[in-house]
Every structure is written in C-alpha cells, then in structure tokens.
XYZ file of C-alpha atoms in Angstrom:
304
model
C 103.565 107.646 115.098
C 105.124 104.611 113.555
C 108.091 105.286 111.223
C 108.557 102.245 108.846
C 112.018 100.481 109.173
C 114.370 101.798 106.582
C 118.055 101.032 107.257
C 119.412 102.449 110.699
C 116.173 105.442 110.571
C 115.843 105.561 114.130
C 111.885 105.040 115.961
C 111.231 107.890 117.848
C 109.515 108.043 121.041
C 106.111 108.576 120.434
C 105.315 111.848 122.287
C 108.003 114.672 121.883
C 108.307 117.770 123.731
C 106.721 120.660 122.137
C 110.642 122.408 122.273
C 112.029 120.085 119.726
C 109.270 120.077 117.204
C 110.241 122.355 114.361
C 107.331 124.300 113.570
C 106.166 127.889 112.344
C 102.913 128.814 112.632
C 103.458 131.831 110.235
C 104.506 129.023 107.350
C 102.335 127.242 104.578
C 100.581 123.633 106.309
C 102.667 121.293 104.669
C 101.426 117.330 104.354
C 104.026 115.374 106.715
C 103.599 118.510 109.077
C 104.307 116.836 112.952
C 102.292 118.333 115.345
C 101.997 117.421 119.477
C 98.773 117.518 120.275
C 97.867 117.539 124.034
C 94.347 116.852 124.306
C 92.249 115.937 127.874
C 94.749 113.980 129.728
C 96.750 112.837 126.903
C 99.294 113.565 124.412
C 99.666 112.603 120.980
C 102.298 113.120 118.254
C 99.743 114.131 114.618
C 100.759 113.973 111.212
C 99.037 116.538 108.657
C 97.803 114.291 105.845
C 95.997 117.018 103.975
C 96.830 120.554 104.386
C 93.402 121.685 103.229
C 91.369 118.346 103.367
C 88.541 120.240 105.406
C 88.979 123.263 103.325
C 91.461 126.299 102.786
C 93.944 125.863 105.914
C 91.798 123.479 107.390
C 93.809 119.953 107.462
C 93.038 116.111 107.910
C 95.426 114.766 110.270
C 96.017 111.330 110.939
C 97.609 109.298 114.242
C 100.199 106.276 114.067
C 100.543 102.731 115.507
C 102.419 103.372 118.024
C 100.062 106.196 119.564
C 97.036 104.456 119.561
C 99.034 101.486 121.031
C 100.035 104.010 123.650
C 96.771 104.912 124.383
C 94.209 101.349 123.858
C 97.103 98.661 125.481
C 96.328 97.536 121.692
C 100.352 95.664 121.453
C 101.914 97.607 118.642
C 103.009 94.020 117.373
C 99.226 93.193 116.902
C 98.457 96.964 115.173
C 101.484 96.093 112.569
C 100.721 92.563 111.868
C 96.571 93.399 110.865
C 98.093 95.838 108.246
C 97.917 94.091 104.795
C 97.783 95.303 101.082
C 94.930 94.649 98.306
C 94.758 95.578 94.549
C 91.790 95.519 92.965
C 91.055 95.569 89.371
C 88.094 98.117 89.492
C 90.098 101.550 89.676
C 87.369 103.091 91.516
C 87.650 100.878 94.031
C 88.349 102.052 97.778
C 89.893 98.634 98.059
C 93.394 98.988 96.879
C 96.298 99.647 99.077
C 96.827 99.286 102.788
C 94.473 98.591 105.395
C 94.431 97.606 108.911
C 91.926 94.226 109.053
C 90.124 93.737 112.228
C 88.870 90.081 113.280
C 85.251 91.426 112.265
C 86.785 91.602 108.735
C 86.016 95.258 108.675
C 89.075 97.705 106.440
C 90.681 100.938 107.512
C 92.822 102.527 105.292
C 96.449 103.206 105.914
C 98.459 106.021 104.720
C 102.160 106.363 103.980
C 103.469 109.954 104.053
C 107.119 111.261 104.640
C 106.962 113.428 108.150
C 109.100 116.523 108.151
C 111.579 115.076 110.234
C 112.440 112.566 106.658
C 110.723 109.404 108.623
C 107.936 107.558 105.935
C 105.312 107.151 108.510
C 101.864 104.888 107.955
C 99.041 106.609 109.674
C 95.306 106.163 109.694
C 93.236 109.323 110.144
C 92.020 110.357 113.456
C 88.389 109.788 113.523
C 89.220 106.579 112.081
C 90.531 105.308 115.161
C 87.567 106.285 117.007
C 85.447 103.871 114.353
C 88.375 100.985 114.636
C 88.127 100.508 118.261
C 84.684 100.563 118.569
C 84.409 97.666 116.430
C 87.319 96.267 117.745
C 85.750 96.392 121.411
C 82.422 94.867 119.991
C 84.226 91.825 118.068
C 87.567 91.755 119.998
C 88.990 87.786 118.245
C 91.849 87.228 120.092
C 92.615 90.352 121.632
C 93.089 89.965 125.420
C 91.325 91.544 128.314
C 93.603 94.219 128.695
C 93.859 95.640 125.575
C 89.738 95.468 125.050
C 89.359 97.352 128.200
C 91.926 99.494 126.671
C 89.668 99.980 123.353
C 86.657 100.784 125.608
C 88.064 103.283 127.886
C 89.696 105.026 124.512
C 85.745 105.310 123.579
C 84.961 106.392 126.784
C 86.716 110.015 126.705
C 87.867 110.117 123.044
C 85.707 113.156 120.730
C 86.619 113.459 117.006
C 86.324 116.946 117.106
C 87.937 117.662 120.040
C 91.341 116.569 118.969
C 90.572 117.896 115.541
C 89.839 121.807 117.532
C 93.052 120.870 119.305
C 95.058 120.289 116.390
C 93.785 123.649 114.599
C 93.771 125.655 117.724
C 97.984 125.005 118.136
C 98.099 125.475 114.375
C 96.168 128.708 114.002
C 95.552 129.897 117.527
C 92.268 129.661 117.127
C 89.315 127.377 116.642
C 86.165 128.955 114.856
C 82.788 128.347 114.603
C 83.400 127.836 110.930
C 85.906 125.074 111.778
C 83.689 123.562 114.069
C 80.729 123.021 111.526
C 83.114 121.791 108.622
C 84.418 119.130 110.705
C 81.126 118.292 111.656
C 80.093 117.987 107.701
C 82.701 116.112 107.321
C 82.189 113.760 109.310
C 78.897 113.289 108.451
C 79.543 113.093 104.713
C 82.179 110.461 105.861
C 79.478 108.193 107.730
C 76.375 108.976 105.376
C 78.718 108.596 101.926
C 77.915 105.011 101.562
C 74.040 104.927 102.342
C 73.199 108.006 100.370
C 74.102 106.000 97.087
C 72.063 103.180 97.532
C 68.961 105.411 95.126
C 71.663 106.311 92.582
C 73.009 102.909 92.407
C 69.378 101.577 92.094
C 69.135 104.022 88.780
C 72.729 102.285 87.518
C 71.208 98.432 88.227
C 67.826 99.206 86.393
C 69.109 101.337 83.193
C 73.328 100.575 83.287
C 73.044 97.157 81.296
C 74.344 93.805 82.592
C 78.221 95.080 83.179
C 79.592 94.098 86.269
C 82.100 97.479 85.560
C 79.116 99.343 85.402
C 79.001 101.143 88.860
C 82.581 101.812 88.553
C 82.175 103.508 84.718
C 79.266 105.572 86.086
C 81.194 106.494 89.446
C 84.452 107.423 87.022
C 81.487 109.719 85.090
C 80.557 111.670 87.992
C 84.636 112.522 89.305
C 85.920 113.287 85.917
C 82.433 115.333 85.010
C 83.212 117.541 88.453
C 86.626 117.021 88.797
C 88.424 116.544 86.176
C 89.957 113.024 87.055
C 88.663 109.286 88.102
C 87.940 108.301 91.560
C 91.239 106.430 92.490
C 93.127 109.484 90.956
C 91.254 112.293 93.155
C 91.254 109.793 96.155
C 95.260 109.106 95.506
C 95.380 113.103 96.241
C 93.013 113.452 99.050
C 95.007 110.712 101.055
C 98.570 112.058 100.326
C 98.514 115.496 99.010
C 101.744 116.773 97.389
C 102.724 120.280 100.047
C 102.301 123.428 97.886
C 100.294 121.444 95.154
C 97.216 123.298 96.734
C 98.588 127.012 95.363
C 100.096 125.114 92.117
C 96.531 123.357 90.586
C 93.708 126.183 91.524
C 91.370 123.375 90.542
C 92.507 121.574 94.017
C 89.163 120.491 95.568
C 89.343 119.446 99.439
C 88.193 116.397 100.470
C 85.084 117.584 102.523
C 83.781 119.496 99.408
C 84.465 116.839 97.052
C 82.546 114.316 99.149
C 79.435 116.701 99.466
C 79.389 117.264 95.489
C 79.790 113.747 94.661
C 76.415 113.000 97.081
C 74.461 115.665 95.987
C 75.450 114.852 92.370
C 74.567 111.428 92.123
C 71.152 112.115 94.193
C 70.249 114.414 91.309
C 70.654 111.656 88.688
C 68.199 109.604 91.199
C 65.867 112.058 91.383
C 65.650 113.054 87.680
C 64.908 109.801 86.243
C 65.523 110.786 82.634
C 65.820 107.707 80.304
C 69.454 108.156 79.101
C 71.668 107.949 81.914
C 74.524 109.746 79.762
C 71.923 113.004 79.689
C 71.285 111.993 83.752
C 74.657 112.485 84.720
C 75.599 115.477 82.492
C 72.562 117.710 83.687
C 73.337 116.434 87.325
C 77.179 117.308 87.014
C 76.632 120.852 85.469
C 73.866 121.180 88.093
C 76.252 120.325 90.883
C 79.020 122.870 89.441
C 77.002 125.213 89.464
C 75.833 125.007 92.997
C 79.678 124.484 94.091
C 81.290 127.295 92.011
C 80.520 130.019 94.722
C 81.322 127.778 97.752
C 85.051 126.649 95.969
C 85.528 130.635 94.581
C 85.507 131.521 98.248
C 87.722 128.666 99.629
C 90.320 129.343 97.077
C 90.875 132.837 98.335
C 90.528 132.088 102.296
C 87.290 133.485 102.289
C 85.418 130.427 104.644
C-alpha cells in the first residue's frame, strides 16, 4: 500500500505482521479495512474498498503501489509518476478522476480511501493489476528488462480468485462455493460489460437523434430507472463506499449486482425494438426490477 504524503504521516512498510494489524473478525467490514493477505509464496498488505461490492459481506479489495512494486520490480517511482487525473464533461463518463496510464495508452482507475490506521491510501483493485501488467508486459515503452520480466512472472503464478478466496477466507474463515461463483460473475460482468452494449448502443445511434450527449442521457435513464441515481453517482459509491452506509440506505446495491442489471437491462431495450425508446427503457427497467427484486431481498438479509 501507498499512503499519500501528508505532513510527517509516516510510509509504512509494505507487509506487516499479522500481530499488529488491528482486526476483529466478529466486527462489521468496514471500507479502509487493512488486511495481510499471504497468498502462494507471497504476502500482501489489502485494503477493503467495498464492504459488500460482491454482495452482502462479500468485499472488493484493492492493492497499492508499493505492493505491486514489491512484487513486478515495477520502480514505485514509475507506478506514481503514470498516475494522472481527467474530468470529463459527460457525467456518465468512466473517465473522470485518477488513473494509472500505461505506454499503450490504456486507463486503470485509482482509488483514494482512508485505511483504518488514518493513512489516505490510492489503490487500484486487485484483478486490476492482473489486467495492468499483462498489457504492460505486451507494450512495455520504456520499462527495462527487469521490471518486464517482473510483470511476466507476476502473470505467471498470479489468480484473481485466489487472492480474492484468500482475502475472504482470513475475513470469514471460510471460502464458499457461493463466494467462489460471485467472484467469478463478477469478473465476467467486469470483462463482458463493455461488449455486451455494443446492440443497445446500436438502438441509441439509430432512434436517439443526432446528440452527441445522447448515450450518456440514455445510460443516466437506465441507473436512475433501477437505481435511483446517475451513473457517476452510483459509480462514486461502488469505488469508495461510506462504512455502515450499507445498513443505513437498504436500497444499497453491490457492485456485482448492479453491473448484471444494467447488462441485462439494456439488452432488453435491444431486443424489444419498440419505436419510442422512452417506452423501451421503461418496460426494460421494470422488467429488470422485477427479475432482481428476489435476488437483492435475499442479499439484504444475508441470505446468499
């Protein structure tokens, strides 16, 4: 983990012993939660992002700059320096804030969250990595050979889900079958999200009008229609969850739920084809709710 300078906040050492991390496994998950992870032959310091991102008591975790420098020979000096910050006027946007630009152009997105120790860390989430140093590997810039060999070996033993069963596994004592297949949709919905549009945003070229805003009005349509809220707003909560906010707003939505409605939501509007995209959209969103109503009843109360 990378703390961000802040007057005389002391960097810690990347990997603590298990002894000196404060931690109750009785306790609410809390977003900021540290957690040492020991996973294969190496050790990592986590950071909860989202206590229930996967669903109830199932949370997104994300790694820092200095681990992954620890474990790719990637020169924390490099990791820092690639991080920049974007605005964009289209709200729905997923390019506004901080990402971490690799020489192939490609953006991961960085997220600042306040650890329970009271250091702001910036974080990128774990499977993330695995995606970032592929790429980096493949289209390396200036990177020397060391650190490229460090990105390949990285790939060579690293398994998204197996650090994600090791994080749960110290955190509940136990990894479940359940777990295991909602990390596994996740992922998926987090690889396939982008594809699975492309026949919804056909529908919005041919009947949305000559707007360039017009993807982001209809995108805003679906996430207030099933959420309550525009994109930037529900993805503003995903990323950095308030701790507690979860038992507060019964409405909460995790990430890997939210990312399955929004797909199968806008591949209804494709598939209808109704004339009036307004009608489209509102059949397709009470269609969706009504499919998801069961599924969130039960996560609310612990029940998957």
């Amino acid at each position: 983990m990378f703390p961000l300078s802040n007057g005389e906040r002391t960097i810690h050492s990347d990997v603590s012993p298990v002894a000196t991390i404060t931690f109750n496994r009785q306790n609410m998950l809390e977003a900021g939660q540290i957690i040492p992870i020991k996973f294969r032959d190496r050790e990592f310091r986590a950071i909860i992002i989202d206590p229930d991102g996967l669903g109830y008591n199932r949370p997104t975790i994300g790694l820092g700059y200095r681990s992954m420098s620890r474990h790719t020979d990637v020169p924390l000096t490099t990791l820092v320096k690639r991080v920049i910050e974007l605005t964009d006027e289209d709200e729905s946007s997923e390019t506004s804030g901080k990402f971490l630009k690799l020489p192939s152009g490609k953006l991961f997105k960085v997220t600042e969250i306040l650890g329970n120790d009271n250091n702001t860390y910036q974080v990128i989430e774990a499977t993330d990595w695995v995606e970032l140093a592929r790429d980096w590997a493949k289209k390396p810039g200036k990177l020397g050979a060391k650190a490229k060999n460090g990105l390949i070996d990285f790939l060579a033993w690293f398994a998204a889900e197996g650090l994600y069963a090791e994080a749960y596994t110290f955190l509940k004592e136990t990894y479940t079958r359940e777990d295991s297949e909602r990390i596994q949709q996740w992922l998926v919905a987090r690889q396939a999200g982008k594809p699975a549009r492309k026949d919804w945003a056909y529908a919005i070229s041919e009947q949305g009008g000559n707007s360039p805003y017009k993807y982001g009005k209809w995108t805003n349509y679906v996430y207030r229609g099933l959420f309550g809220m525009d994109a930037a707003e529900i993805k503003k909560i995903w990323e950095a969850p308030v701790s507690g906010s979860r038992h507060i707003a019964r409405n909460y939505i995790p990430e890997t739920v939210g990312l399955e409605m929004v797909e199968y939501c806008e591949k209804l509007v494709s598939v209808f084809e109704l004339d009036d995209l307004e009608d489209a959209h509102d059949e397709a969103i009470r269609m969706t709710q009504k499919k998801f109503r069961q599924k969130l009843d039960a996560e609310r109360i612990g029940g998957v």
